[in-house]
CSV table of C-alpha atoms in Angstrom, one decimal:
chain,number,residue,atom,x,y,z
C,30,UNK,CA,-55.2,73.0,-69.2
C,31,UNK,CA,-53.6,69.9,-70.2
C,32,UNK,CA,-49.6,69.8,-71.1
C,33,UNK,CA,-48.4,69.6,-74.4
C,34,UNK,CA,-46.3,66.8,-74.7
C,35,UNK,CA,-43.3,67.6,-77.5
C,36,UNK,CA,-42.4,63.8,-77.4
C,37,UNK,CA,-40.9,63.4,-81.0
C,38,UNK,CA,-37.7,64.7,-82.8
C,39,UNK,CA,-39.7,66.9,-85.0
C,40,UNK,CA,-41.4,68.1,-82.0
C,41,UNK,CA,-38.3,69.0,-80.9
C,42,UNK,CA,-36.9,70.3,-83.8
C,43,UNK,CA,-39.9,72.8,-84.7
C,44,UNK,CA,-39.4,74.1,-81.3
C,45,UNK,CA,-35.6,75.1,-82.3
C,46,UNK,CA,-36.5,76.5,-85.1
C,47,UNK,CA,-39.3,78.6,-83.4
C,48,UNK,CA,-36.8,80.0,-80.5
C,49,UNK,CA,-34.3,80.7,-83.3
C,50,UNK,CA,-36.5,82.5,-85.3
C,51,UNK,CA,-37.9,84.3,-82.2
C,52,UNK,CA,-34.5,85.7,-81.9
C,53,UNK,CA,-33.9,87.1,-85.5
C,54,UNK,CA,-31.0,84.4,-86.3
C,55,UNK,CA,-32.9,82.5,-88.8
C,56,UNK,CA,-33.6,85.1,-91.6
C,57,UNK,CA,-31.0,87.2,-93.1
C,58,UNK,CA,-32.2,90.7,-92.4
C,59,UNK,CA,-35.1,90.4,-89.7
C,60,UNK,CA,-34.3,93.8,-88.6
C,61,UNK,CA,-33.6,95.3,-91.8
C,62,UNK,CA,-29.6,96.6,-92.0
C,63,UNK,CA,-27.2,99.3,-90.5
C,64,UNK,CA,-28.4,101.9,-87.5
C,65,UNK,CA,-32.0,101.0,-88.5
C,66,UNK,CA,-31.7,97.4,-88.1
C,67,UNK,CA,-29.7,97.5,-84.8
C,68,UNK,CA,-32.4,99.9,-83.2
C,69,UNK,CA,-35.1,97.3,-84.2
C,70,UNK,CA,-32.6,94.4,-82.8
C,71,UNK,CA,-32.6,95.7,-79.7
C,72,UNK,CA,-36.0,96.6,-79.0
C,73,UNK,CA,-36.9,93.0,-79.7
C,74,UNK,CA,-34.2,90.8,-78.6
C,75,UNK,CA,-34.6,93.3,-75.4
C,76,UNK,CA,-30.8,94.0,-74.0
C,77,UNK,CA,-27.2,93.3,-75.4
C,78,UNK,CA,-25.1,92.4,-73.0
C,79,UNK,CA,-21.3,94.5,-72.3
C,80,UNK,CA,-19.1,92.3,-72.4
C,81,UNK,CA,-15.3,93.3,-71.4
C,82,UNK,CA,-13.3,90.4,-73.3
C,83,UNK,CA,-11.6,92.0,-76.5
C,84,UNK,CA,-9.7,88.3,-78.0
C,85,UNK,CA,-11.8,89.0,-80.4
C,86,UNK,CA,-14.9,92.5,-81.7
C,87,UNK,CA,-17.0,92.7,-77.8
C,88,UNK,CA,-19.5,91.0,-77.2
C,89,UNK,CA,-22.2,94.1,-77.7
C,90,UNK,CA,-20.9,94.6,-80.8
C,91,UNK,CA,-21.3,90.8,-82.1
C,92,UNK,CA,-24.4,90.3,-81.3
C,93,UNK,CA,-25.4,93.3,-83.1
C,94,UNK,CA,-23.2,91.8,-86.0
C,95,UNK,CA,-25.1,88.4,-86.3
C,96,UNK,CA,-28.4,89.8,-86.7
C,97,UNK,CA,-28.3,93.2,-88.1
C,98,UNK,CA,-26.0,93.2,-92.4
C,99,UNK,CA,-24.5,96.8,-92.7
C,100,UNK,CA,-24.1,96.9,-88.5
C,101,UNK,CA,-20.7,98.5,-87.6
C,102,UNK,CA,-19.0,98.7,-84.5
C,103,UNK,CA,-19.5,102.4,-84.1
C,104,UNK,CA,-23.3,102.5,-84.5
C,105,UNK,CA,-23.7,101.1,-80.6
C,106,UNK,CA,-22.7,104.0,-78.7
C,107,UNK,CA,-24.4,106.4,-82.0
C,108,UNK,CA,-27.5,104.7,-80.3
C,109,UNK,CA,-26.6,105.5,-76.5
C,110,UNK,CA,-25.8,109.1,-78.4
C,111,UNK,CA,-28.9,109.8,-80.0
C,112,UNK,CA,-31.0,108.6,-76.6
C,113,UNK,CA,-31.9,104.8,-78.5
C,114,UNK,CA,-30.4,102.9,-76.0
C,115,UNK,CA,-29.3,103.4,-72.0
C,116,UNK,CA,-26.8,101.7,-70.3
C,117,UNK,CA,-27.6,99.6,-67.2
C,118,UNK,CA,-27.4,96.2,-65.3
C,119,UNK,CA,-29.9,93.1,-66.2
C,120,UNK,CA,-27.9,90.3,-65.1
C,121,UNK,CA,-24.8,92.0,-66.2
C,122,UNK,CA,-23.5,95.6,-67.8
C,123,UNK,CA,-25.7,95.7,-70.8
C,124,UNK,CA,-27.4,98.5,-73.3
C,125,UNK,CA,-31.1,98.6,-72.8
C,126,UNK,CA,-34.1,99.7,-75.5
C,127,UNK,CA,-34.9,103.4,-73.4
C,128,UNK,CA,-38.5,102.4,-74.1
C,129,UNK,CA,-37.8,100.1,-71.1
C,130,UNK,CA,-36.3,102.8,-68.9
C,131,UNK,CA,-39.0,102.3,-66.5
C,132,UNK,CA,-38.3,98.9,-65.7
C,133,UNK,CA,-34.6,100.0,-64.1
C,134,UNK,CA,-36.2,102.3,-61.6
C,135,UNK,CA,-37.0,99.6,-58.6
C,136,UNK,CA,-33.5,98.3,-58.8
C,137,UNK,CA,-32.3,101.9,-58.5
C,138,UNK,CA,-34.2,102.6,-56.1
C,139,UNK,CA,-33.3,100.2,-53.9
C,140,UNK,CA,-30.0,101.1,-54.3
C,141,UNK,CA,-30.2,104.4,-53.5
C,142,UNK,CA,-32.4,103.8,-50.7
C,143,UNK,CA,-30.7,101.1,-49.3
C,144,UNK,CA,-32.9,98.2,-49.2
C,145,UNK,CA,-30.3,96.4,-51.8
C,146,UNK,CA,-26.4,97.2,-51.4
C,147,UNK,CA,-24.0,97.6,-54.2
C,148,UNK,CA,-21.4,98.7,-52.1
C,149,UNK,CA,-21.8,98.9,-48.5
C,150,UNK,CA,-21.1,101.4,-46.8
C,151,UNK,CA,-21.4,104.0,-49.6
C,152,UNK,CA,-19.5,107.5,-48.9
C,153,UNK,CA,-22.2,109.8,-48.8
C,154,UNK,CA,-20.2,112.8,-48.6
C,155,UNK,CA,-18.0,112.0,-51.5
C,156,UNK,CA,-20.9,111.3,-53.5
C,157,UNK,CA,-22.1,114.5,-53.2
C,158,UNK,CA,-19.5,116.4,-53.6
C,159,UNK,CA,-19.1,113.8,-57.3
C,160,UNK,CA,-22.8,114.9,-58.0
C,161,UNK,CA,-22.3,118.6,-57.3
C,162,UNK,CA,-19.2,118.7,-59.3
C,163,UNK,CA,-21.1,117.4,-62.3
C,164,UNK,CA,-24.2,119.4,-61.9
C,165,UNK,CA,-21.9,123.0,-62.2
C,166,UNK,CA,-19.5,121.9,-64.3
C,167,UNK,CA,-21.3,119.4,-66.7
C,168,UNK,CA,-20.2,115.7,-67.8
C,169,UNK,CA,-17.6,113.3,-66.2
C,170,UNK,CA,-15.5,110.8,-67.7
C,171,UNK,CA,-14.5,108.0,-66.1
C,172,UNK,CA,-10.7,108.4,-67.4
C,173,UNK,CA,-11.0,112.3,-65.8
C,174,UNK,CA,-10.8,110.2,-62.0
C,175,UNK,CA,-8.0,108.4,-62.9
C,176,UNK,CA,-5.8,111.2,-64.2
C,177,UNK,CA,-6.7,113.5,-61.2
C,178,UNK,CA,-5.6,111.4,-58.3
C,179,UNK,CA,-3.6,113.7,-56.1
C,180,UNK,CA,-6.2,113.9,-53.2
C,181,UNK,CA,-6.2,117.8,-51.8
C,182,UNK,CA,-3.9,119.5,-54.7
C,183,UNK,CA,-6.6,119.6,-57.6
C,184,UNK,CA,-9.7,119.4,-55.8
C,185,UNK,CA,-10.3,115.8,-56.8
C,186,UNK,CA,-9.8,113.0,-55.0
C,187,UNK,CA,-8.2,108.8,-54.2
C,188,UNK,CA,-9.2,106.8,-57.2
C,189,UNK,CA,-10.6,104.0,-55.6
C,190,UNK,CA,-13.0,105.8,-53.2
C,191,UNK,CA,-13.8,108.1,-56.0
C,192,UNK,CA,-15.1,105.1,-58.5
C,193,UNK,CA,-17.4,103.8,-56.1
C,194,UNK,CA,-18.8,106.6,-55.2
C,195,UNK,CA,-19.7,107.5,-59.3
C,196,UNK,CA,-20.6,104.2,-60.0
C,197,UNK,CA,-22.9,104.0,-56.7
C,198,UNK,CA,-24.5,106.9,-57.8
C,199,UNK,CA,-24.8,105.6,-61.4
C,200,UNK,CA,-26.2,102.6,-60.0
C,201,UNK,CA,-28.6,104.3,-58.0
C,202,UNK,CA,-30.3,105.8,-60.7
C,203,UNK,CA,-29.0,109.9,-59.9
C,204,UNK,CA,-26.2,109.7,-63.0
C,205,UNK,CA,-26.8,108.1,-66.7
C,206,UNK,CA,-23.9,107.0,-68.9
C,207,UNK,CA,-23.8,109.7,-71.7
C,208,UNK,CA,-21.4,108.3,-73.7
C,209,UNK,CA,-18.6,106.0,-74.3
C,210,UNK,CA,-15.1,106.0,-75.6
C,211,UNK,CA,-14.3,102.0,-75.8
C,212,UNK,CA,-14.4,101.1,-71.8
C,213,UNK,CA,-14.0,105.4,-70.7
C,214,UNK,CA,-17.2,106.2,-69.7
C,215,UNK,CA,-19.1,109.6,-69.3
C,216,UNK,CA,-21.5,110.3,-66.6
C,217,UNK,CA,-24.3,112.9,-66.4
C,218,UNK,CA,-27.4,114.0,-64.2
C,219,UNK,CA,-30.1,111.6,-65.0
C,220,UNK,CA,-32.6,114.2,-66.3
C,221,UNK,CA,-29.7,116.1,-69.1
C,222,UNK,CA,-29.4,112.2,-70.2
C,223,UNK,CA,-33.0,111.1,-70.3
C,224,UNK,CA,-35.0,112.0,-73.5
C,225,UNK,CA,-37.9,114.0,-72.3
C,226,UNK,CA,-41.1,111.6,-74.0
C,227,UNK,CA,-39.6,108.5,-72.0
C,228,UNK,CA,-41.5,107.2,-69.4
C,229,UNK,CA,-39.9,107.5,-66.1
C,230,UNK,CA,-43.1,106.8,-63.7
C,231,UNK,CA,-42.0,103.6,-61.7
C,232,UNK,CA,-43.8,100.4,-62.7
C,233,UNK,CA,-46.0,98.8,-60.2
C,234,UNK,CA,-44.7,94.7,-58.8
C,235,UNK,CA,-47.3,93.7,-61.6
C,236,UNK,CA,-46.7,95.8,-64.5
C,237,UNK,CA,-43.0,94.6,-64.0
C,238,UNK,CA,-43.9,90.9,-64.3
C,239,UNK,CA,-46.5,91.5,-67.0
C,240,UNK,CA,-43.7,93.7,-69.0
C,241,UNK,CA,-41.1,90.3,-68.2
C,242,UNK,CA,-43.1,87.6,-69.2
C,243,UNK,CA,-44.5,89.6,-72.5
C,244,UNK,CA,-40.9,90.7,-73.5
C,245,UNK,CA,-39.5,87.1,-72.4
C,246,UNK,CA,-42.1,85.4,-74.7
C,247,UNK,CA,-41.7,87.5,-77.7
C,248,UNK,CA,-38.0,87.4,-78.0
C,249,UNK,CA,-37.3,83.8,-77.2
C,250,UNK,CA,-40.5,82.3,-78.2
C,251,UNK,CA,-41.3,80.7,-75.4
C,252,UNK,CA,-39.2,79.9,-71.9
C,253,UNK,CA,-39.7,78.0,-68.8
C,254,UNK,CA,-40.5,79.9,-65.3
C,255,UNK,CA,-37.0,79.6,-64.0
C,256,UNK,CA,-36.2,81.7,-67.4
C,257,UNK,CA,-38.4,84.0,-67.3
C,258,UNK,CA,-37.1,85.4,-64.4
C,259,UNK,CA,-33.5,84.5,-65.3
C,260,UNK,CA,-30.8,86.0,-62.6
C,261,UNK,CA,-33.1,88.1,-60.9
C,262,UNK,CA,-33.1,87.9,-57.3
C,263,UNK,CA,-36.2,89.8,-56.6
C,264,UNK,CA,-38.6,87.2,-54.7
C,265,UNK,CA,-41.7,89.2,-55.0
C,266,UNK,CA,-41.0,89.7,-58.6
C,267,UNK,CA,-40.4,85.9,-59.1
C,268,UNK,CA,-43.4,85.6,-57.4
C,269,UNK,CA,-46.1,88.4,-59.6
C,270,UNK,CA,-44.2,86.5,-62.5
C,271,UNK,CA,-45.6,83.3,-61.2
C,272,UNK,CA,-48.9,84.1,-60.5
C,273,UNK,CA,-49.4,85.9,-63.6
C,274,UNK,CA,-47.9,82.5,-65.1
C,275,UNK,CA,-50.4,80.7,-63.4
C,276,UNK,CA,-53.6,83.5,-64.3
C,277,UNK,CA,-52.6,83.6,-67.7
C,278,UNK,CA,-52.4,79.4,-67.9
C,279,UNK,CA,-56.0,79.3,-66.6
C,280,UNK,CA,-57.6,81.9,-69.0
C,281,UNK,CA,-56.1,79.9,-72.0
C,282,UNK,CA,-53.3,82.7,-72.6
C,283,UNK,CA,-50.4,80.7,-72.2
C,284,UNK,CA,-49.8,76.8,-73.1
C,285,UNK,CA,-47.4,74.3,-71.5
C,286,UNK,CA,-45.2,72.1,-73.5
C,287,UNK,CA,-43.1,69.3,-71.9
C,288,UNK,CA,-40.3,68.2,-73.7
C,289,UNK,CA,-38.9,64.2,-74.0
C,290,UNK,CA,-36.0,65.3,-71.2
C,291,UNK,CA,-38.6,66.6,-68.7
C,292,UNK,CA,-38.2,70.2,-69.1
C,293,UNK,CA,-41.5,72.4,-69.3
C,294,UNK,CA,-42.0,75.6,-71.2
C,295,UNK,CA,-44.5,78.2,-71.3
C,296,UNK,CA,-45.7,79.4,-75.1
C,297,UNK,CA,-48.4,81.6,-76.0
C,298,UNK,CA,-51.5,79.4,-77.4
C,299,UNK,CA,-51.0,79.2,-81.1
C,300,UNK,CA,-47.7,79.7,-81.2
C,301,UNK,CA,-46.6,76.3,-81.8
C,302,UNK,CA,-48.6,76.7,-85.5
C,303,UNK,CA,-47.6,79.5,-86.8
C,304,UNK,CA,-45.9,79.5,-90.2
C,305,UNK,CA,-41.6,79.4,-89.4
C,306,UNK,CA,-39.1,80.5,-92.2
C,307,UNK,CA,-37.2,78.2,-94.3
C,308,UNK,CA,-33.8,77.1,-93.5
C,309,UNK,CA,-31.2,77.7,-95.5
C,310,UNK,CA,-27.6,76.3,-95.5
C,311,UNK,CA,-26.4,79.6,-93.3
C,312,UNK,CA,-23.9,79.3,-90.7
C,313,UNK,CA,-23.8,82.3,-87.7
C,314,UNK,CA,-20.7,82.6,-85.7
C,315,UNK,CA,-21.9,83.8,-82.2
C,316,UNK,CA,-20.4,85.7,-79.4
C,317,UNK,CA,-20.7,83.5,-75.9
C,318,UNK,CA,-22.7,86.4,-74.3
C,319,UNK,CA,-25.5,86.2,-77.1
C,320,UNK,CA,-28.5,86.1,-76.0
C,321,UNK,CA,-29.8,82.8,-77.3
C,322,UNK,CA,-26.5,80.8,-75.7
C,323,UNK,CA,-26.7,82.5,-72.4
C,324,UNK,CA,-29.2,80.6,-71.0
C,325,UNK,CA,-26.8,77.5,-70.8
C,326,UNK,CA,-29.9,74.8,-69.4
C,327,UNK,CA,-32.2,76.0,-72.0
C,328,UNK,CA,-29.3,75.7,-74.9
C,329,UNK,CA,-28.8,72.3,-73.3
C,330,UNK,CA,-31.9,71.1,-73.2
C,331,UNK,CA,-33.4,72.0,-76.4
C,332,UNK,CA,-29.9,71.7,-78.7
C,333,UNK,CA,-28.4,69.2,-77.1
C,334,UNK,CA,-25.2,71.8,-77.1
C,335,UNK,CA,-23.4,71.5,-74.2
C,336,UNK,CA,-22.0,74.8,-74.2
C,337,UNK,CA,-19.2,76.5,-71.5
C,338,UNK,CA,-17.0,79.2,-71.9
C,339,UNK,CA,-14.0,78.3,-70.7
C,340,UNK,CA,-11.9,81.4,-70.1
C,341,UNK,CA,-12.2,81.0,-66.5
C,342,UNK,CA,-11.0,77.5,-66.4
C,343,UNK,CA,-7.3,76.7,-65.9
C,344,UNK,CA,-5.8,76.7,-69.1
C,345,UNK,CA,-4.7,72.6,-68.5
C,346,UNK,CA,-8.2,72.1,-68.2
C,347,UNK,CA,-9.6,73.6,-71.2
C,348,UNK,CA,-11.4,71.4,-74.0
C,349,UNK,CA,-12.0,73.8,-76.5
C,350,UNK,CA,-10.0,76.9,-75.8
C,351,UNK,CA,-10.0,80.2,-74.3
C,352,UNK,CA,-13.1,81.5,-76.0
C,353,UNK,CA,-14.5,79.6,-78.2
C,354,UNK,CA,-17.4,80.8,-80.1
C,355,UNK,CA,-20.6,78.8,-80.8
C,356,UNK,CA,-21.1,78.1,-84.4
C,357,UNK,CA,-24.7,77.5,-85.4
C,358,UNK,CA,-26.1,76.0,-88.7
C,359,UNK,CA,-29.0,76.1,-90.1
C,360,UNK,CA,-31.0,75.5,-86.6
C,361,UNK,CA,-28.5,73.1,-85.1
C,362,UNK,CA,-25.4,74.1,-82.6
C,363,UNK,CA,-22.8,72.1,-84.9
C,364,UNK,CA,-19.3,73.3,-83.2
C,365,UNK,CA,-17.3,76.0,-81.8
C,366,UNK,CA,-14.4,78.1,-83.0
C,367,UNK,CA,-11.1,79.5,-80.3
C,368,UNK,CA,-9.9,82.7,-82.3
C,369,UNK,CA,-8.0,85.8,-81.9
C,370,UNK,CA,-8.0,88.9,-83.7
C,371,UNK,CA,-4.2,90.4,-83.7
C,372,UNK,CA,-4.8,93.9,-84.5
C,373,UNK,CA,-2.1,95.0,-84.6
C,374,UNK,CA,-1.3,92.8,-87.8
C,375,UNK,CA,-5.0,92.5,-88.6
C,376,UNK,CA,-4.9,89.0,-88.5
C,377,UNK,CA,-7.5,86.5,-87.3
C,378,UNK,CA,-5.8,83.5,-86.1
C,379,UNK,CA,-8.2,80.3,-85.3
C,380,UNK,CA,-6.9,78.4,-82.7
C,381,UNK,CA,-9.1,75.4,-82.5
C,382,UNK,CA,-12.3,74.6,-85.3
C,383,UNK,CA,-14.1,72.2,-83.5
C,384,UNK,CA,-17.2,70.4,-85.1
C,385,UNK,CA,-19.7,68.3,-83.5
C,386,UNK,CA,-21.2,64.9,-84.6
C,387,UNK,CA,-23.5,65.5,-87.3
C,388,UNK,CA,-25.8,64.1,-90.4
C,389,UNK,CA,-24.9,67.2,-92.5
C,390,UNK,CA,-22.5,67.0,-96.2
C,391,UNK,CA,-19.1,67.8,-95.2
C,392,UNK,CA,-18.6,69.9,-98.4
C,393,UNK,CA,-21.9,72.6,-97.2
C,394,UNK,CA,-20.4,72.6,-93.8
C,395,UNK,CA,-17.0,73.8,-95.2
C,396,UNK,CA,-19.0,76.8,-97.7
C,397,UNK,CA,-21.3,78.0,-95.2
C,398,UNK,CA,-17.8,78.5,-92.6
C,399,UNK,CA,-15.9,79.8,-95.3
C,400,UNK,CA,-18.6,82.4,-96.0
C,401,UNK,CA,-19.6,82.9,-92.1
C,402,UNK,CA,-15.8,83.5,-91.7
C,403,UNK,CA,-15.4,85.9,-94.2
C,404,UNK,CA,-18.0,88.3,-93.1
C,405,UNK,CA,-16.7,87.5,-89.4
C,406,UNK,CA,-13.4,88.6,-90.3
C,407,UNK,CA,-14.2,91.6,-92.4
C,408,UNK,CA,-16.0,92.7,-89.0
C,409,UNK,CA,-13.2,91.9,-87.1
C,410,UNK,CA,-11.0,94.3,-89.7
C,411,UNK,CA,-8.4,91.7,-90.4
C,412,UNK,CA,-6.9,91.0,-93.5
C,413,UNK,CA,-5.6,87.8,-93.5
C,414,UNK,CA,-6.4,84.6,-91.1
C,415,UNK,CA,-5.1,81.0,-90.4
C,416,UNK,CA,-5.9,77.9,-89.2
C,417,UNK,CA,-4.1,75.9,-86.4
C,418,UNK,CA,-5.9,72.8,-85.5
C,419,UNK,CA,-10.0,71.8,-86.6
C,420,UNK,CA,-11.8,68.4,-85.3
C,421,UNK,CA,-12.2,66.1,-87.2
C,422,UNK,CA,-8.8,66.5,-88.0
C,423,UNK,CA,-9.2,65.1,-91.7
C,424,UNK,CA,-10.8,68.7,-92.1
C,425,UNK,CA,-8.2,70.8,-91.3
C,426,UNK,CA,-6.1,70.8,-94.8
C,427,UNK,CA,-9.6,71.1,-96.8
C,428,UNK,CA,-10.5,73.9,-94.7
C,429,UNK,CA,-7.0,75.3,-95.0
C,430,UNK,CA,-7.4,75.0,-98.9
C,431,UNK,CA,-10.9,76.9,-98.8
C,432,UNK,CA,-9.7,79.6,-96.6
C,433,UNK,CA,-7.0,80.8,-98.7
C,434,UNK,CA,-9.3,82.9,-100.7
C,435,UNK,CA,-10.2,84.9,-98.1
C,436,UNK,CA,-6.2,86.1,-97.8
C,437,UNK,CA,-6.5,90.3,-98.9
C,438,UNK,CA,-3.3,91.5,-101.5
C,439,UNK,CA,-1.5,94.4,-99.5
């Protein structure tokens, strides 16, 4: 089958729109709202990555946030409560639809059997005694290690030695995370965590790639090979993916589309004409874990957003700030935005506003932040918020002005 040459800017641009839209960030409720909404966001956007960072509401709460009005910071682990959602490792610490429970169980087992290491040399012994301790005497929290360390006295053990071992076994597939208390985790046995109607049968090498390349497709619209199997290591599964890539291609299923830079995607055929939805002068503030950023060569290649999060570069080195947060309007990257929520004070302070070259009335850009910002900061529970610095710098005073507003009477 021929390749679909996207050679134009509108090309280009109708393929934004279509990958934006794919991931529920064009409409304003694709979800619906609250509980509802998030447990439909999550089935289709397919994981929500953990993220650790707290300068400003984490990372698997905001992603939540930008797609899902009503959604409130609490409802994530009232999802991992009521057996929604599970809590394992993609290509990070993320929650999981438990429809796609399966689809953890070859990792796991190789884990547990050895064939892939998360820590070598795993202490067998102590994870038994771990496992026993929580099949007589029911859930562990992490926080109940670190406050029992006297080895000997108390019957529990080192901290160190005894955090591996739990998180070996949780990687391994024999504990489930049962619930969570910010970062304190609780472990349980695997089958008091696991709804009883989930499927737990192990997929086959090519119901694995079949389940990838559907789930990839649907969510992101469409995606090049390297994406599809984005930080996954597995070469056999990289290569079912492929030649399923390559069956589907010569049955028609799947189109190829080549943009100006060089890059080729995979789309389902029709895709590219189906009907989009209508932009509207919206602006999203998004968390640098979301999951239409995190691919940084796609972002790169189909924006033109040069993205990096620069917390782990020296602070003398940084462009943009600690943790800047990609701001998107209507279905261009326009800028970035280095904040910190003081909670203490409830006060979001914005570092560095930081706007890109663009064609778009300086007046709409200032509105849609200014009403982006005030739902951001409302999520973030503050109550008042400043500005230090925005590029171009002509902008900072107007955006100063417009922000004032927004300032909540004690």
């Amino acid at each position: 089958m021929p390749i679909i040459e996207m050679k134009y800017p509108q090309d280009l641009a109708r393929l934004c729109r279509l990958a934006l839209a794919a991931q529920g960030l064009l409409q304003t409720q694709p979800y619906g709202s609250g509980l509802a909404g998030a447990r439909k966001a999550i089935n289709h956007i397919g994981y929500v990555q953990i993220d650790t960072i707290s300068v400003v509401e984490r990372a698997h709460h905001h992603v939540f946030h930008s797609r899902v009005p009503k959604f409130k910071s609490a409802m994530t682990n009232q999802m991992l409560l009521d057996g929604d959602i599970f809590e394992y490792w993609t290509h990070a610490a993320a929650f999981l639809p438990i429809t796609d429970f399966r689809f953890s169980l070859p990792y796991k087992q190789a884990i547990k059997s050895g064939e892939t290491h998360w820590y070598k040399n795993p202490d067998k012994k102590l994870m038994g005694e771990l496992l026993a301790r929580i099949r007589s005497d029911g859930p562990l929290r992490s926080r109940d290690i670190e406050t029992n360390t006297t080895k000997g006295s108390s019957g529990w053990w080192d901290f160190k030695p005894a955090k591996k071992a739990l998180e070996q076994l949780y990687m391994g597939g024999e504990l489930m995370v049962s619930n969570r208390e910010g970062f304190q985790k609780t472990y349980d046995l695997t089958e008091r965590v696991l709804p009883p109607h989930v499927n737990s049968q192990i997929p086959s090498i090519e119901e694995f790639a079949m389940h990838i390349v559907d789930q990839q497709l649907h969510c992101h619209g469409f995606a090049s090979l390297k994406g599809l199997t984005y930080q996954r290591r597995n070469a056999k599964l990289r290569k079912a993916v492929k030649d399923l890539v390559n069956e589907r291609l010569a049955e028609g299923d799947l189109e190829q589309i080549q943009i100006s830079s060089g890059e080729l995607f995979l789309i389902k055929t029709g895709e590219l004409e189906r009907s989009l939805p209508r932009l509207s002068n919206r602006m999203s503030i998004l968390s640098p874990f979301d999951n239409s950023v995190i691919q940084r060569e796609r972002l790169k290649a189909l924006f033109q957003f040069d993205y990096q999060m620069e917390c782990y570069v020296p602070a003398i080195k940084r462009k943009y700030g600690y943790f800047s947060l990609p701001l998107l309007y209507r279905d261009k990257f326009i800028g970035r935005m280095d904040c910190k929520a003081h909670r203490k004070i409830r006060h979001l302070e914005i570092k560095f506003l930081h706007f890109e070259q663009h064609n778009f009335d300086e007046d709409l850009i200032i509105a849609a932040f200014v009403d982006a910002i005030t739902k951001f900061y409302d999520f973030q529970e503050c109550d008042s918020i400043s500005l230090i610095k925005a590029h171009p710098k002509h902008l900072t005073q107007c955006l100063r002005n417009a922000l004032k507003p927004l300032e909540k009477s004690s």
